[in-house]
XYZ file of C-alpha atoms in Angstrom:
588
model
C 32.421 15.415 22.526
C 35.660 17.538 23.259
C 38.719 15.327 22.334
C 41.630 15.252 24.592
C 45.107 13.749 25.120
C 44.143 11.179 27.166
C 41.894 10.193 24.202
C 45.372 8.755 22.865
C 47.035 8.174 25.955
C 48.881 5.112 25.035
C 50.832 6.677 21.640
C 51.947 9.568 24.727
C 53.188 6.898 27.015
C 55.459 5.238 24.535
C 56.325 8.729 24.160
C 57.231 9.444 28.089
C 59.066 5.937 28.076
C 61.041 7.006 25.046
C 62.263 10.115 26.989
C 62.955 8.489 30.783
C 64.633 5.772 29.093
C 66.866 7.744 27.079
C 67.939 10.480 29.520
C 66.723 9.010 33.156
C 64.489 11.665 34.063
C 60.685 11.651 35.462
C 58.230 12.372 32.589
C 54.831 13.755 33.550
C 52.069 14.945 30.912
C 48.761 16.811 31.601
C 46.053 17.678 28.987
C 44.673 21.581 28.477
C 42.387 20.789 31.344
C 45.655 19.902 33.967
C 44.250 16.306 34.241
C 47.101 13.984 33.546
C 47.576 12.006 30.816
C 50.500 9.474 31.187
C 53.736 9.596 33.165
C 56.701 7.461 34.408
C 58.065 7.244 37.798
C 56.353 9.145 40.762
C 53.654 9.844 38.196
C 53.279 6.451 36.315
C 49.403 5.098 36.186
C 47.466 8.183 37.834
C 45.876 9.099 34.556
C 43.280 11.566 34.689
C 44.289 13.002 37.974
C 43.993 16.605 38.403
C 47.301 17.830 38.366
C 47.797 20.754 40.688
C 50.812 22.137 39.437
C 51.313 26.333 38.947
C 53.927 25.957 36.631
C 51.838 23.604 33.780
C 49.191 26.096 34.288
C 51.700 29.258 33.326
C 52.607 26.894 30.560
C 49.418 26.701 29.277
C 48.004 30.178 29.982
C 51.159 31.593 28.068
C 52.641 29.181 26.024
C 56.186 29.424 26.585
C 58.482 26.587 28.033
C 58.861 27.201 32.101
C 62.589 26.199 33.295
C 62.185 26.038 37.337
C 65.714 25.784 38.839
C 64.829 26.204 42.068
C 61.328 24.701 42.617
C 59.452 25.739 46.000
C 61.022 29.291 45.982
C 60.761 30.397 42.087
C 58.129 32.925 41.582
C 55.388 30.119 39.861
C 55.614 28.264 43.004
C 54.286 30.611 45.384
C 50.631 29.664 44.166
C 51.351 26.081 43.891
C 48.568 23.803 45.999
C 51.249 21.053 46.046
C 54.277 23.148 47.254
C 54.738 21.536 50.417
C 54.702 18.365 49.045
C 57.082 18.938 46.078
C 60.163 17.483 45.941
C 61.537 18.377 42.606
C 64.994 19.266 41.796
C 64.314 20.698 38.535
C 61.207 21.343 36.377
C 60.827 21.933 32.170
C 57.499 22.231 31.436
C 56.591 22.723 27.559
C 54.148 23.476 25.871
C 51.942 20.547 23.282
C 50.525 22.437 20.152
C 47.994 21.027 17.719
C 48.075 23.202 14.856
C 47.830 27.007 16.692
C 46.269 25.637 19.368
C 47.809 24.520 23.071
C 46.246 20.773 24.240
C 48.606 19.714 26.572
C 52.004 20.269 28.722
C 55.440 17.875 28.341
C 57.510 17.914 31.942
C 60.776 16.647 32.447
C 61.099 16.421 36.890
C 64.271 16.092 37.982
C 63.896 14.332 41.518
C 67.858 14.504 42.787
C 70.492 17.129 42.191
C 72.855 14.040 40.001
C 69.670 14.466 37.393
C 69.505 17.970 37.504
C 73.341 18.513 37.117
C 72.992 16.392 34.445
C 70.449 18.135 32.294
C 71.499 21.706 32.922
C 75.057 21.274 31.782
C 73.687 20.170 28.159
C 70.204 22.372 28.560
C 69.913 23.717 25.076
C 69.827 20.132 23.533
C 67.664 18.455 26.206
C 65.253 21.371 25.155
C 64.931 21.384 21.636
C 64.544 17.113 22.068
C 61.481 17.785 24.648
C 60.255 20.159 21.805
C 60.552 17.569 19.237
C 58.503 14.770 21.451
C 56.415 17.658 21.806
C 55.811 18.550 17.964
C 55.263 14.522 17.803
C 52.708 14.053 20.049
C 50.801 17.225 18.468
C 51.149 15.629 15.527
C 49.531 12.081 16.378
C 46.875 13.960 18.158
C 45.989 15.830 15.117
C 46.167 12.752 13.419
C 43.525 11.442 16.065
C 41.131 14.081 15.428
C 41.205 14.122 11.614
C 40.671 10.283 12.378
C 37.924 11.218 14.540
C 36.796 14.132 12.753
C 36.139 11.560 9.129
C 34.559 8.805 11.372
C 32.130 11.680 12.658
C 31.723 12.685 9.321
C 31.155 9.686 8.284
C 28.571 8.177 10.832
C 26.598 11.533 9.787
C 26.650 10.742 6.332
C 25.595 7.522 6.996
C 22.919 8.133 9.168
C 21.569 11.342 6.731
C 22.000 8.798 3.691
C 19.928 5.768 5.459
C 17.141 8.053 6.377
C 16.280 10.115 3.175
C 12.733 9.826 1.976
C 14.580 9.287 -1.666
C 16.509 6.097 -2.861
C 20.210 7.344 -3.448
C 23.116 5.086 -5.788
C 26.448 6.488 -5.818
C 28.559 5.540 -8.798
C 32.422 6.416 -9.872
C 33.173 7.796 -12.696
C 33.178 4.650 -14.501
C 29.719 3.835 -13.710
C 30.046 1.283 -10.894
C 27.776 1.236 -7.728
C 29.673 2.260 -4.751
C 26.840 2.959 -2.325
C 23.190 2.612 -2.064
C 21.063 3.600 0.970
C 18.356 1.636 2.729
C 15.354 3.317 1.191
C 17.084 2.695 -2.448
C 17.090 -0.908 -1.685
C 13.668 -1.125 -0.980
C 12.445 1.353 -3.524
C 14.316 -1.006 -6.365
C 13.271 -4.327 -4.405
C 17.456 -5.695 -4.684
C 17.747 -8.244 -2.527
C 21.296 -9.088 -3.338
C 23.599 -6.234 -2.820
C 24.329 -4.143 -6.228
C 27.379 -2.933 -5.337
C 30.818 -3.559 -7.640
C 27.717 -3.620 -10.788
C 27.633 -1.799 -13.182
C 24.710 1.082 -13.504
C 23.350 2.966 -16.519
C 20.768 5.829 -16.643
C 18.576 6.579 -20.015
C 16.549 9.926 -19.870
C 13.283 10.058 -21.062
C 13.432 13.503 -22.191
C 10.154 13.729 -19.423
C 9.606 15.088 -16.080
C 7.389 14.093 -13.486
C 7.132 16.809 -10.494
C 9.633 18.505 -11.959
C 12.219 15.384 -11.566
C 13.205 13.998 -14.735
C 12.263 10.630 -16.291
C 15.005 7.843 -16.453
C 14.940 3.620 -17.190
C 17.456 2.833 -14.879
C 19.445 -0.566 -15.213
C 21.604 -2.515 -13.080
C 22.904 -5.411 -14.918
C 20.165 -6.947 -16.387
C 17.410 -5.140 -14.156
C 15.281 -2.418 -15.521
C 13.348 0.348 -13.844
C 11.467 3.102 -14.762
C 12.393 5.879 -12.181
C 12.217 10.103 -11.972
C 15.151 11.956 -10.364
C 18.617 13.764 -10.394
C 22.110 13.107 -11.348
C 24.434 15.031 -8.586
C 27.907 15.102 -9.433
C 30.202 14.373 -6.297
C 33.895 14.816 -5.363
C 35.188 12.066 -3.183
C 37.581 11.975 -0.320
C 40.501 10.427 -3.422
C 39.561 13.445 -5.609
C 37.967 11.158 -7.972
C 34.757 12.285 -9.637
C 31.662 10.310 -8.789
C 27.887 10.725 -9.491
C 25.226 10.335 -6.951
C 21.695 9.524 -8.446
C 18.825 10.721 -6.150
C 15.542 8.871 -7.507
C 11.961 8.231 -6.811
C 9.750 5.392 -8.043
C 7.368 6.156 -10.878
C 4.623 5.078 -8.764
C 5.528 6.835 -5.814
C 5.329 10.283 -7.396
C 2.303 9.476 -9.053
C 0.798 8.808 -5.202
C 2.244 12.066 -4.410
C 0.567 13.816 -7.644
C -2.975 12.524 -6.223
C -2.321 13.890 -2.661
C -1.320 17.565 -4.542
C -4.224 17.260 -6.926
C -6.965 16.462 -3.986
C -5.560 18.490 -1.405
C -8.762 20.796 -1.913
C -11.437 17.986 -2.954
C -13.438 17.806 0.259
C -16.681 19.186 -1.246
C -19.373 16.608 -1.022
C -23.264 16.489 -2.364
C -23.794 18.014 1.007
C -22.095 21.171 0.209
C -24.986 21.363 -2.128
C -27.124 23.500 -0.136
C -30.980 24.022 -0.723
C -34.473 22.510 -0.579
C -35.827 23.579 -4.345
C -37.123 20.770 -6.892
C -34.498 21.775 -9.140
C -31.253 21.353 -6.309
C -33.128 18.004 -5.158
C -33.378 17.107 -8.929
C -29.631 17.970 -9.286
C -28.110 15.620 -6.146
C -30.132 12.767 -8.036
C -28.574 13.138 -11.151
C -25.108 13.700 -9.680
C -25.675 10.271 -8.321
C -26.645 8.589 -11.308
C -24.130 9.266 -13.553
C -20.865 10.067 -10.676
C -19.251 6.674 -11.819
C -19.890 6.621 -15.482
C -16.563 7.669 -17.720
C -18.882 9.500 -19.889
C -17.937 13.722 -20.387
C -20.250 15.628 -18.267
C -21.043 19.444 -19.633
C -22.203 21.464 -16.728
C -24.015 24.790 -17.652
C -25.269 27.867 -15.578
C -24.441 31.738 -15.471
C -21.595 32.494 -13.310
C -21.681 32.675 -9.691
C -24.152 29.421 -9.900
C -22.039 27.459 -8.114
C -20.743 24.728 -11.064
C -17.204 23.815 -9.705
C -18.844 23.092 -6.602
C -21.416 20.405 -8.494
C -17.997 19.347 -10.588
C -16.077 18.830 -7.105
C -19.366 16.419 -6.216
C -19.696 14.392 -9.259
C -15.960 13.799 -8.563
C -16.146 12.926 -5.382
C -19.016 11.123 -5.012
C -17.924 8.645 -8.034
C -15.117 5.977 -8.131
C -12.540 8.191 -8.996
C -13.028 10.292 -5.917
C -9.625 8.782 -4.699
C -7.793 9.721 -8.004
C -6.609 13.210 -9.163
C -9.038 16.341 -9.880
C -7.290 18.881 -11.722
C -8.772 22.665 -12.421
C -8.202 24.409 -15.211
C -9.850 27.287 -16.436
C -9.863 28.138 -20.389
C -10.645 32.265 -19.612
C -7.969 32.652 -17.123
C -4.996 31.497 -18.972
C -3.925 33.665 -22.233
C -4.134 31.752 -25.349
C -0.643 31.346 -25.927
C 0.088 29.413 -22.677
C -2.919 27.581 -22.445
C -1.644 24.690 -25.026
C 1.077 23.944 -22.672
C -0.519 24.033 -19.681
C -2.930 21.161 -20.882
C -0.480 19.149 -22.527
C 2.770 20.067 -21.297
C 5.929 20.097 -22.930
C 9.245 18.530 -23.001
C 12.660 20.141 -22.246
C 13.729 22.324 -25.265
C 10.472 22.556 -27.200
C 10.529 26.405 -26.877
C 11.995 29.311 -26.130
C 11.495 30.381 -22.240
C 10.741 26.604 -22.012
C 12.154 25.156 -18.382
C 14.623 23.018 -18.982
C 13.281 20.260 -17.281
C 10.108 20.017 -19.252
C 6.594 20.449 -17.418
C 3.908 17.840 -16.625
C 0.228 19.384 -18.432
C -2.911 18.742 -16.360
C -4.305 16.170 -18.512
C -1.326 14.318 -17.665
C -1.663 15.361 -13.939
C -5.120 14.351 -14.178
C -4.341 10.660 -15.264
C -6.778 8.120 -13.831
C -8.545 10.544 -11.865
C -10.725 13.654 -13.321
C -9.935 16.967 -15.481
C -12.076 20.117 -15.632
C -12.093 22.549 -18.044
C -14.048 25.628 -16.435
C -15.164 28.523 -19.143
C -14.473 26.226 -21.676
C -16.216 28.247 -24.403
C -13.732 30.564 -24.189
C -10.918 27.718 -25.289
C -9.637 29.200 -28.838
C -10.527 27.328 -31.578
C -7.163 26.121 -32.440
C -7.138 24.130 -29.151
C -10.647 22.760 -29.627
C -9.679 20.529 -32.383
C -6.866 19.142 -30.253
C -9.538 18.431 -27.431
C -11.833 16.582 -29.429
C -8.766 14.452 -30.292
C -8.165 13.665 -27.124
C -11.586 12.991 -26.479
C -11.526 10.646 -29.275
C -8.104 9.053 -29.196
C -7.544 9.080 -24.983
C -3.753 9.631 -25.652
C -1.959 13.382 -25.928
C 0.943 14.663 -26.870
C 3.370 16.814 -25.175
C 4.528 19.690 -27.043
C 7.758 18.812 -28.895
C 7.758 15.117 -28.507
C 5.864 12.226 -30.740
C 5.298 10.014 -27.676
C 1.589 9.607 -27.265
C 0.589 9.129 -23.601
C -2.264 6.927 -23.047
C -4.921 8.768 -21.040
C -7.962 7.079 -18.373
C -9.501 10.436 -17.750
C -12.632 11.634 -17.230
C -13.583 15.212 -18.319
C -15.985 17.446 -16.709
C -16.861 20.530 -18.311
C -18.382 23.686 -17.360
C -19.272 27.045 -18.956
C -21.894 30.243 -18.840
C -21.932 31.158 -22.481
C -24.668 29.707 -25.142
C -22.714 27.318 -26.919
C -25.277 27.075 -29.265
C -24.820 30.553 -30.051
C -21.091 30.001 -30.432
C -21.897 27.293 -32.520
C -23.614 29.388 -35.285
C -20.978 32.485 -34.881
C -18.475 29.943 -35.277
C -16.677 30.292 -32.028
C -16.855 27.202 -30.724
C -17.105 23.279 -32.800
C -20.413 21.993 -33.413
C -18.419 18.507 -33.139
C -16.635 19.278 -30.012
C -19.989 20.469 -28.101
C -21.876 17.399 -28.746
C -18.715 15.133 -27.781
C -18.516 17.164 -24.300
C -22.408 17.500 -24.405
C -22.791 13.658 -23.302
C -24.181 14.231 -20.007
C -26.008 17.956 -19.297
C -26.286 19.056 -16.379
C -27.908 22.890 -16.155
C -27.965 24.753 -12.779
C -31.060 27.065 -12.439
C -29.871 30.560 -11.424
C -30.724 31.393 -7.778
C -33.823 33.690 -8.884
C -35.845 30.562 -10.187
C -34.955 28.693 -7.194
C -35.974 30.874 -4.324
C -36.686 28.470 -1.974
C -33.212 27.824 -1.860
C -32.371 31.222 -0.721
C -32.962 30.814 3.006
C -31.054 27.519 3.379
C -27.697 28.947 1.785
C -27.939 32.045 4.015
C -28.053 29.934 7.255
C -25.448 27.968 5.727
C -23.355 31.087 4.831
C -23.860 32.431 8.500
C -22.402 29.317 10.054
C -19.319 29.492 8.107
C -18.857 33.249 8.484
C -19.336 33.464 12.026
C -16.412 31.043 12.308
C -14.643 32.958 10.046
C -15.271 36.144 11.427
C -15.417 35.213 14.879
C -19.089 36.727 15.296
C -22.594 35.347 16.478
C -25.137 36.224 14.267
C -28.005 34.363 15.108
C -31.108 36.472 13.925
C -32.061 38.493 10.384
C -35.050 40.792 10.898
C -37.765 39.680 8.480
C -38.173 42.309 6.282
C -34.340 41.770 5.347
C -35.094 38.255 4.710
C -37.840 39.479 2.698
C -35.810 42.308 0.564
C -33.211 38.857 0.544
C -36.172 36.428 -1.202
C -36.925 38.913 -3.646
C -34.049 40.387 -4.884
C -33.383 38.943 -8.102
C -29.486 37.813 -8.014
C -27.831 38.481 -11.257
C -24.468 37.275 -9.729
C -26.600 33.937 -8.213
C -24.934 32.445 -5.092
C -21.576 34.171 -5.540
C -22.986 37.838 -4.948
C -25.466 36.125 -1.889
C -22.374 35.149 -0.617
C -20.615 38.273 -0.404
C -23.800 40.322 1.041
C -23.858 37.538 3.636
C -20.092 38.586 4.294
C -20.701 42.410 4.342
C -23.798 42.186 6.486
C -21.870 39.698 9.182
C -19.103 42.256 9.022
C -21.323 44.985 9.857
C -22.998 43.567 12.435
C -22.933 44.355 16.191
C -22.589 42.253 19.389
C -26.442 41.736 19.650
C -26.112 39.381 16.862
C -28.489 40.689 15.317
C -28.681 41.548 11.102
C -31.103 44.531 10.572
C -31.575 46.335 7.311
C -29.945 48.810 7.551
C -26.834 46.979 7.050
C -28.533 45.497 2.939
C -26.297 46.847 0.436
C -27.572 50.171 -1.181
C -28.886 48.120 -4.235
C -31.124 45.704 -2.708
C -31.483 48.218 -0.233
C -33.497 50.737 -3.279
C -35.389 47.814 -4.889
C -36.691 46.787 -1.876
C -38.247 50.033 -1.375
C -40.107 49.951 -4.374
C -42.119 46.951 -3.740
C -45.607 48.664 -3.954
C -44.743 50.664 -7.012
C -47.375 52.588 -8.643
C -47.915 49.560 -10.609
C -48.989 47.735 -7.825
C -51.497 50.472 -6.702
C -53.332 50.226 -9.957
C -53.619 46.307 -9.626
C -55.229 46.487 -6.225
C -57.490 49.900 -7.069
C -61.150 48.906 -6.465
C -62.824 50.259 -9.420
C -60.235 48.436 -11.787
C -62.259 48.050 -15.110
C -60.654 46.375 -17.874
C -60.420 49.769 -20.103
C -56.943 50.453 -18.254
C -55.362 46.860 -18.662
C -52.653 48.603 -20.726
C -51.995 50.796 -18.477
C -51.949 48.106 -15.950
C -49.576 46.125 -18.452
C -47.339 48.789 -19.394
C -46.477 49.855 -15.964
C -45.597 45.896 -14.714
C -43.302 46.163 -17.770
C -41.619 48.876 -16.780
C -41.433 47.840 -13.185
C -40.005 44.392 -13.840
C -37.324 45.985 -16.396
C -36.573 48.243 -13.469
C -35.997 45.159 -10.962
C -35.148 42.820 -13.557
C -33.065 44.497 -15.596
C -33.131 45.899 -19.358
C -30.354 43.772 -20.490
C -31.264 40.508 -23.037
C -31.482 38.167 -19.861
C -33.490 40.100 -17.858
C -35.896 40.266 -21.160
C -35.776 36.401 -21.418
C -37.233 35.930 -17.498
C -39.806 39.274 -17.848
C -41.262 36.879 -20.971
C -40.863 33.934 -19.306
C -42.998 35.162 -16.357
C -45.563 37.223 -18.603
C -45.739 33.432 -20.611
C -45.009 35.467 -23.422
C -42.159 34.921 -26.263
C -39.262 37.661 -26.356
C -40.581 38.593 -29.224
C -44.056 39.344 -28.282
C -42.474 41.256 -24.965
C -40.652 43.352 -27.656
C -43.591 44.403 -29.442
C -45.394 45.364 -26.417
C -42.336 47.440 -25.606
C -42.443 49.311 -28.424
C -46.550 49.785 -28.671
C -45.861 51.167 -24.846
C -42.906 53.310 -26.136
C -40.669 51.609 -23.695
C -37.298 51.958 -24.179
């Protein structure tokens, strides 16, 4: 709100009284919006009456000091609304400045030609003492609105510092409690009021959330709190401190919310109809609320963050944190401190706060290490001690922190094979190795196939805003028997491209299969299948027969060591023998 005059319109009538008594003429005072302020004689007690006056209006459009000898025929008059009513002898109408800045108008009326005698013949001095009442009154008003101004200020402050989602003490420079605001109180449970005590901060050399750790005490109190010292100037120019704080407890609620923001995957996002997938949702169940480690095998694209995200969320902990981390994506010499963290000044390019590590983040709730056989080998024996003792370290502090965490890991190497090229710990494996789990890839599982597409359609039509609703059969066929060496990752994407592709009928044809699956499809009834179904098969060409399903299953297979391993598997052969018979067939 705009102040005004009239906002201290009884310091300006002790004013006007001051000048009528001391020189005996009419006093009469109008704000920068002509509505009168205070006045004595013919315009005592009409405050905030319009005034209609010309000549306060020249006053305040130009902001000189009008002298009207002759009211009703000077110059300023001849607009005046109230000319025909005026009776004034004489007029001085000056001008009320608050800093550069015009808020009101002083006039002296003269109402009989004894008054006006009077104040002409000593005119100079009668001016310069309106001007002084004038300066005065400026004054007190600017007084008024720094007044005004503070208690604004203030009442903002107050209502800013009441109503901050984080306790706040203010303390002076010698360390006693000035202010605390509402949400402090609570947040320290004082019922008494703290203020005149004295308060002293300890840092933990630890931050939470990137606010650092403090035991806070006031008098004999303790509490264990994570914040910032802010220093302050006050009004007195003395130095003060304001200490913006969270409980321990409350960030560690806030830490949960960060780390399960994504965790909405369920057993149900488990999608398929195979033994194996059925076989899988029972065993997540069985073992989803032990503390025991889980190692979760499968080649990539098999989906095993997704059975990870289950097991955590089907279990007790699915209310506590679950935090990723994955060993291939993090170079070596970062990955130590993004496990275990690190407090301020441990090394160089260290932020000087210090940094939470995700075991840490991961307290009470669940941790998993994705790709963890590639975790170098120097980190591997720290794991297993942290496996073993359920505390860790940060890096560059001796203060073990005690861990209740449950660890979930996952990889698509052969640890076993690690094991004997000594790239990964014989004792580490079998301490992770508690509970296997092993997802099948999505070629020995085929009955899942159709179940994950319709799946995958749903949530790419909403995605895409399309409505596929029909695949022609032979591209559910060419979908079946394609074998899937990047498992439900690379269905996933075909199922994007082909939605992508398709038209407004809705329809998926095959022309829109990706150029791969697209080729092996086509070569379904190879020559090798010709010779199986030939009518006058004798038993003299079953090598012939034999060598050419070789050489078509390496051709849909593939010719790399996995693709060997499922040929045998399927011939119920060893590798071995499948070798041999490669090399009596001269297949290379």
């Amino acid at each position: 709100m705009e102040n005004s005059l009239i906002d201290i319109k009884e310091h300006v009538k002790k004013y006007a009284n001051v000048i009528t008594n001391l020189i005996n003429v009419d006093v009469g005072i109008v704000d920068k919006n002509m509505r009168r302020v205070t006045g004595t004689g013919l315009y005592k007690n009409i405050e905030g009456v319009l005034a209609l006056g010309s000549v306060y209006q020249n006053t305040l459009k130009t902001g000189k000091t009008n002298i009207i000898r002759n009211p009703r025929q000077h110059e300023l008059c001849s607009e005046c609304l109230d000319k025909n009513r005026c009776r004034e002898k004489l007029e001085i109408a000056t001008p009320i400045y608050c800093r550069d800045e015009i808020v009101g108008v002083l006039g002296l009326v003269c109402f009989n030609d004894e008054q006006k005698e009077k104040i002409l013949n000593a005119l100079d001095s009668y001016l310069n003492f309106t001007k002084q009442i004038a300066e005065f009154i400026g004054i007190k008003f600017y007084e008024y609105q720094e007044e005004a101004s503070q208690k604004e200020r203030e009442e903002t402050f107050n209502q800013i510092f009441n109503n901050m989602a984080k306790g706040v003490i203010v303390s002076d420079c010698n360390d006693i409690i000035l202010m605390v605001n509402n949400i402090g109180l609570k947040k320290l449970k004082l019922t008494a009021s703290p203020l005149g005590k004295n308060l002293k901060l300890i840092s933990q050399n630890e931050t939470i959330m990137n606010e650092e750790v403090f035991k806070l005490f006031i008098e004999n109190s303790e509490y264990n709190v994570a914040g910032k010292i802010i220093p302050l100037a006050l009004p007195n120019s003395k130095k003060a401190n304001a200490f913006l704080f969270d409980d321990i407890q409350k960030i560690n609620s806030s830490i949960v919310e960060i780390a399960n923001a994504d965790n909405t995957i369920t057993l149900d996002n488990i999608i398929g109809n195979s033994p194996a997938t059925i076989q899988l949702k029972e065993n997540i169940k069985k073992v989803a609320d032990s503390t025991s480690t889980v190692l979760i095998t499968g080649e990539s694209g098999t989906g095993k963050e997704l059975v990870a995200r289950s097991l955590h969320n089907q279990g007790n902990r699915k209310d506590k944190p679950f935090v990723v981390i994955n060993c291939s994506a993090i170079p070596d010499t970062l990955l130590e401190s993004e496990l275990f963290g690190y407090v301020k000044g441990a090394f160089t390019g260290a932020n000087q706060n210090g940094r939470m590590g995700k075991f840490e983040l991961a307290n009470n709730g669940v941790i998993f290490l994705d790709e963890i056989g590639d975790m170098p080998l120097y980190l591997q024996a720290k794991l297993l001690r942290v496996i073993q003792d359920k505390k860790i370290e940060r890096i560059g502090s001796n203060k073990s922190i005690d861990l209740n965490i449950r660890i979930i890991a996952a990889t698509n190497v052969d640890l076993i094979k690690n094991i004997k090229e000594k790239k990964f710990r014989s004792d580490l494996y079998y301490r992770l190795n508690v509970i296997p789990i092993s997802i099948l890839p999505l070629r020995e599982r085929k009955e899942d196939i159709i179940p994950i597409i319709n799946n995958l359609i749903y949530k790419y039509n909403k995605i895409s805003d399309k409505f596929v609703h029909t695949i022609e059969k032979d591209v559910l066929t060419a979908l079946t028997e394609y074998n899937w060496p990047g498992n439900v990752r690379e269905l996933e994407n075909v199922i994007e491209l082909m939605i992508n592709m398709s038209s407004e009928d809705g329809v998926i044809t095959k022309k829109m299969l990706p150029e791969n699956i697209l080729n092996i499809s086509e070569k379904n009834f190879s020559s090798a299948d010709k010779v199986i179904f030939k009518d006058d098969m004798t038993l003299d060409n079953f090598e012939d027969i034999e060598k050419k399903y070789i050489e078509k299953a390496l051709s849909v297979y593939g010719n790399d060591t996995d693709g060997k391993k499922y040929i045998s598997e399927k011939m119920n052969i060893g590798l071995t023998t499948l070798y041999r018979k490669m090399k009596k067939y001269n297949i290379k």
